[in-house]
Short mmCIF file of C-alpha atoms in Angstrom, two decimals:
data_model
loop_
_atom_site.label_atom_id
_atom_site.label_comp_id
_atom_site.label_asym_id
_atom_site.label_seq_id
_atom_site.Cartn_x
_atom_site.Cartn_y
_atom_site.Cartn_z
CA MET A 1227 16.65 -6.88 26.57
CA LYS A 1228 14.63 -8.83 26.12
CA PHE A 1229 15.38 -9.11 22.12
CA ALA A 1230 18.67 -9.84 23.20
CA ILE A 1231 18.08 -12.75 25.57
CA LEU A 1232 15.61 -14.08 22.82
CA MET A 1233 18.96 -14.34 20.57
CA VAL A 1234 21.63 -16.04 23.13
CA ALA A 1235 18.62 -18.59 23.04
CA SER A 1236 18.43 -19.09 19.85
CA ALA A 1237 22.36 -19.16 19.42
CA LEU A 1238 21.98 -21.61 22.23
CA ALA A 1239 19.56 -23.78 20.72
CA GLY A 1240 21.06 -23.88 17.78
CA ALA A 1241 24.62 -25.10 19.55
CA ALA A 1242 22.73 -27.66 21.41
CA ILE A 1243 21.29 -29.26 17.78
CA GLY A 1244 24.06 -29.19 16.38
CA ALA A 1245 25.45 -31.17 19.11
CA LEU A 1246 22.98 -33.57 18.65
CA LEU A 1247 22.28 -33.90 15.05
CA PHE A 1248 26.09 -34.45 14.85
CA GLY A 1249 26.75 -37.86 12.55
CA ARG A 1250 23.26 -37.70 11.94
CA GLU A 1251 22.84 -35.33 8.49
CA ASP A 1252 23.12 -37.73 5.85
CA GLY A 1253 19.45 -38.52 8.34
CA LEU A 1254 18.29 -35.57 8.18
CA ARG A 1255 19.81 -34.72 5.19
CA GLN A 1256 16.95 -37.68 3.46
CA LEU A 1257 14.10 -36.25 6.19
CA LEU A 1258 14.40 -32.51 4.72
CA GLN A 1259 14.46 -34.20 0.97
CA GLN A 1260 10.63 -36.48 1.68
CA VAL A 1261 9.29 -33.35 3.24
CA SER A 1262 10.67 -31.42 0.02
CA ASP A 1263 9.25 -33.93 -1.70
CA CYS A 1264 5.75 -34.11 -0.79
CA LEU A 1265 5.44 -30.62 -1.07
CA ILE A 1266 6.62 -30.70 -4.37
CA LEU A 1267 3.79 -33.18 -5.20
CA ALA A 1268 1.10 -31.77 -3.34
CA GLY A 1269 2.21 -28.33 -5.27
CA PRO A 1270 -0.51 -28.12 -7.83
CA TRP A 1271 -3.25 -29.55 -5.35
CA LEU A 1272 -2.44 -26.43 -3.16
CA LEU A 1273 -2.22 -24.12 -5.65
CA ALA A 1274 -5.73 -25.39 -6.49
CA ALA A 1275 -6.70 -24.63 -3.07
CA GLY A 1276 -6.99 -20.62 -3.65
CA LEU A 1277 -9.77 -21.09 -5.57
CA VAL A 1278 -12.03 -21.05 -1.96
CA PRO A 1279 -11.12 -17.77 -0.71
CA CYS A 1280 -11.84 -16.76 -4.13
CA ALA A 1281 -15.14 -18.33 -3.68
CA VAL A 1282 -15.89 -17.62 -0.70
CA ALA A 1283 -14.60 -13.80 -1.02
CA HIS A 1284 -17.22 -13.46 -3.79
CA TRP A 1285 -19.35 -14.88 -2.12
CA LEU A 1286 -19.49 -12.50 1.23
CA TYR A 1287 -18.85 -9.35 -1.94
CA LEU A 1288 -22.93 -10.63 -3.21
CA THR A 1289 -23.64 -10.68 0.46
CA GLY A 1290 -22.54 -7.58 1.55
CA LYS A 1291 -23.95 -5.86 -1.41
CA LYS A 1292 -27.47 -7.04 -1.06
CA ALA A 1293 -26.76 -5.85 2.52
CA ALA A 1294 -25.04 -2.12 1.46
CA ALA A 1295 -28.55 -1.69 -0.83
CA ARG A 1296 -30.47 -1.48 2.48
CA ALA A 1297 -27.55 0.63 4.70
CA ASP A 1298 -29.05 4.79 3.84
CA LYS A 1299 -32.13 3.32 5.84
CA ASP A 1300 -31.49 0.58 8.33
CA ASP A 1301 -28.00 0.65 10.67
CA ASP A 1302 -28.06 -2.54 10.55
CA ALA A 1303 -27.71 -3.34 7.52
CA PHE A 1304 -24.71 -1.07 7.09
CA GLU A 1305 -22.89 -2.14 10.08
CA ALA A 1306 -23.60 -6.46 8.14
CA ALA A 1307 -22.58 -4.83 4.65
CA ASN A 1308 -19.33 -3.28 6.50
CA ARG A 1309 -18.54 -6.51 7.75
CA ARG A 1310 -18.67 -8.87 4.94
CA LEU A 1311 -17.04 -6.34 2.55
CA SER A 1312 -14.78 -6.08 5.49
CA LEU A 1313 -13.89 -9.66 5.51
CA SER A 1314 -14.45 -10.57 1.30
CA MET A 1315 -11.32 -8.28 1.17
CA THR A 1316 -9.88 -10.38 3.47
CA PHE A 1317 -10.01 -13.55 1.94
CA SER A 1318 -9.11 -12.00 -1.50
CA ALA A 1319 -5.90 -10.47 -0.35
CA VAL A 1320 -4.73 -13.50 1.34
CA VAL A 1321 -4.72 -14.88 -2.07
CA MET A 1322 -2.26 -13.87 -3.82
CA PRO A 1323 0.63 -14.75 -1.28
CA TRP A 1324 -1.46 -18.77 -1.18
CA MET A 1325 -0.75 -18.43 -4.57
CA MET A 1326 2.91 -16.56 -5.27
CA LEU A 1327 4.01 -19.39 -2.41
CA THR A 1328 2.08 -22.62 -3.76
CA VAL A 1329 3.46 -21.69 -7.24
CA CYS A 1330 6.40 -22.59 -6.38
CA LEU A 1331 5.70 -25.88 -5.73
CA ALA A 1332 3.60 -26.46 -8.89
CA LEU A 1333 6.39 -25.67 -11.74
CA PRO A 1334 9.31 -28.27 -10.25
CA ALA A 1335 5.97 -30.63 -9.78
CA VAL A 1336 5.23 -29.67 -13.78
CA SER A 1337 9.48 -31.99 -14.57
CA VAL A 1338 8.08 -34.84 -11.31
CA LEU A 1339 4.98 -35.90 -12.98
CA LYS A 1340 5.77 -35.19 -16.37
CA SER A 1341 2.05 -34.28 -17.07
CA ASN A 1342 0.45 -32.67 -19.58
CA PHE A 1343 -2.73 -31.98 -17.36
CA PHE A 1344 -0.65 -29.99 -14.96
CA VAL A 1345 1.58 -28.24 -17.77
CA VAL A 1346 -1.31 -27.02 -19.30
CA GLY A 1347 -3.87 -26.78 -16.17
CA ILE A 1348 -1.53 -24.42 -14.17
CA VAL A 1349 -0.66 -20.98 -15.79
CA PRO A 1350 -4.38 -20.52 -16.18
CA LEU A 1351 -5.74 -21.55 -12.53
CA MET A 1352 -2.99 -19.21 -11.71
CA LEU A 1353 -4.19 -16.22 -13.99
CA THR A 1354 -7.32 -17.48 -12.97
CA GLU A 1355 -6.13 -16.87 -8.98
CA ILE A 1356 -5.53 -13.39 -10.23
CA ALA A 1357 -7.51 -12.09 -12.22
CA TRP A 1358 -10.06 -13.04 -10.04
CA SER A 1359 -8.83 -12.25 -6.52
CA TYR A 1360 -8.23 -8.68 -7.62
CA GLY A 1361 -11.43 -8.10 -9.74
CA LEU A 1362 -12.64 -8.72 -6.27
CA GLN A 1363 -10.66 -6.60 -4.48
CA ALA A 1364 -12.12 -3.68 -7.03
CA ALA A 1365 -15.79 -4.51 -6.85
CA VAL A 1366 -15.21 -4.96 -2.51
CA VAL A 1367 -13.18 -0.85 -3.06
CA ARG A 1368 -16.03 0.53 -5.11
CA ALA A 1369 -18.84 -1.16 -3.27
CA MET A 1370 -16.92 0.20 0.38
CA GLN A 1371 -16.94 3.77 -1.33
CA ARG A 1372 -20.70 4.31 -1.80
CA LEU A 1373 -21.04 3.44 1.76
CA ALA A 1374 -18.36 6.21 2.87
CA PRO A 1375 -18.18 8.04 -0.12
CA GLU A 1376 -14.94 10.39 1.41
CA LYS A 1377 -12.75 7.29 0.77
CA ARG A 1378 -10.44 7.54 -2.52
CA GLY A 1379 -8.56 5.50 -3.61
CA ASN A 1380 -8.23 2.76 -7.11
CA VAL A 1381 -6.63 -0.73 -6.63
CA PHE A 1382 -5.37 -0.69 -9.89
CA ASP A 1383 -3.62 2.50 -9.21
CA LEU A 1384 0.28 2.17 -7.51
CA ARG A 1385 -1.41 5.31 -5.29
CA PHE A 1386 -4.00 2.99 -3.64
CA GLN A 1387 -3.30 2.50 -0.35
CA LYS A 1388 -1.39 5.89 -0.10
CA ASP A 1389 -4.42 7.53 -1.46
CA TRP A 1390 -6.93 5.53 1.02
CA TYR A 1391 -4.65 6.30 3.79
CA ALA A 1392 -5.24 10.05 3.19
CA SER A 1393 -9.11 9.39 3.58
CA CYS A 1394 -9.05 7.90 6.51
CA ASP A 1395 -9.60 9.10 9.37
CA GLU A 1396 -7.72 9.32 12.89
CA ALA A 1397 -9.62 6.21 14.09
CA GLU A 1398 -8.92 4.57 10.78
CA ARG A 1399 -5.15 5.95 10.83
CA GLN A 1400 -5.33 4.59 14.61
CA ARG A 1401 -5.93 1.23 13.87
CA ILE A 1402 -3.62 0.95 10.79
CA GLY A 1403 -0.97 1.78 12.74
CA GLU A 1404 -2.05 -0.12 15.34
CA CYS A 1405 -2.67 -3.53 13.57
CA GLY A 1406 1.05 -2.58 11.50
CA TYR A 1407 2.81 -2.23 14.87
CA HIS A 1408 1.02 -5.49 15.61
CA VAL A 1409 2.55 -7.04 12.35
CA TYR A 1410 6.55 -5.66 13.45
CA LEU A 1411 6.53 -7.54 16.10
CA THR A 1412 5.03 -11.13 15.51
CA MET A 1413 7.31 -11.75 12.37
CA ASN A 1414 10.44 -10.13 15.18
CA LYS A 1415 9.52 -13.55 16.76
CA ILE A 1416 9.41 -15.61 14.35
CA TYR A 1417 12.29 -14.70 12.26
CA PRO A 1418 15.22 -15.75 14.67
CA PHE A 1419 13.75 -19.38 14.82
CA ALA A 1420 12.80 -19.09 10.72
CA MET A 1421 16.45 -18.40 10.57
CA LEU A 1422 18.05 -20.97 13.14
CA ALA A 1423 15.92 -23.75 11.46
CA ALA A 1424 17.15 -22.18 7.42
CA LEU A 1425 21.08 -22.67 8.80
CA LEU A 1426 20.50 -26.17 9.95
CA ALA A 1427 18.90 -27.03 7.20
CA ALA A 1428 22.09 -25.15 5.36
CA MET A 1429 24.34 -26.42 7.67
CA SER A 1430 23.39 -30.08 6.93
CA GLY A 1431 22.79 -30.15 3.77
CA GLY A 1432 19.53 -29.55 3.38
CA THR A 1433 19.36 -26.90 1.42
CA SER A 1434 20.99 -23.75 0.20
CA VAL A 1435 22.66 -21.05 2.15
CA LEU A 1436 20.14 -18.66 0.05
CA TRP A 1437 17.09 -19.47 1.90
CA ALA A 1438 19.13 -17.95 4.69
CA VAL A 1439 20.39 -14.62 2.81
CA VAL A 1440 16.76 -13.81 1.73
CA LEU A 1441 15.43 -14.42 5.46
CA GLY A 1442 18.42 -12.13 6.94
CA GLY A 1443 17.48 -9.59 4.41
CA LEU A 1444 14.32 -9.66 4.66
CA TRP A 1445 14.57 -9.37 7.94
CA LEU A 1446 17.22 -6.25 7.78
CA VAL A 1447 14.63 -4.62 5.29
CA GLN A 1448 11.55 -4.21 8.17
CA THR A 1449 14.02 -3.71 11.34
CA LEU A 1450 15.97 -0.68 8.87
CA THR A 1451 12.33 0.18 7.64
CA TYR A 1452 10.81 -0.02 11.37
CA LEU A 1453 13.96 1.97 12.89
CA LEU A 1454 14.06 4.99 9.83
CA ARG A 1455 10.70 5.41 10.32
CA ALA A 1456 10.78 6.24 12.99
CA TYR A 1457 13.84 8.12 13.28
CA LYS A 1458 12.27 10.81 10.82
CA LEU A 1459 8.93 11.20 12.34
CA GLU A 1460 10.76 11.49 15.82
CA HIS A 1461 13.72 14.07 14.06
CA GLY A 1462 12.78 15.58 11.21
CA ARG A 1463 11.85 18.26 9.65
CA ARG A 1464 8.70 19.81 11.41
CA PRO A 1465 6.71 22.84 9.70
CA GLU A 1466 7.97 26.39 11.26
#
């Protein structure tokens, strides 16, 4: 019911905004173009900002590793090591989506700025962030496995997430499930507004309809993945 109300409200809001923007498409198109140009010009610097979470993650890893050396004799040191290593994994994990987002802005900036510095610097910067973040994640996983020897998995293995999940206890699996459900609820609140924005931008000619297709496709994949998995768990074959 809430979802249906949200969709109706989104449709009404879209109709109202469309009516308000009627005859003002040129101004909106110019505004969107200005915003796009500003983002593209800032792209290389936003890409470089990805080094910040890498540095923070590295510092947390070093301090967590130092605390882990005392974990066998000090429960507080164990908790500190576990907390810092978890934070290190968090900071290093956000680097990849940030890098992919900002590189989409940085690459068009090369043709706009026409600077050899950006041409030469973007690719090495991107590779540095990838190598630094994944190297840190591998180091953090090894450090956490020394704290909890029952944990299994290799970051560079395609089965890492499955192997890690299989080695978790019931409490850890419950936390993972709650986090996944929270993400599902959050994205279901974001997608309607993102679709509405993409629709309005496409109607005004400020962007391609492909953006709406991509957003709608991702939303559909998420919904089907959740529903099909839920159906399989509830009605699938059970062991005799």
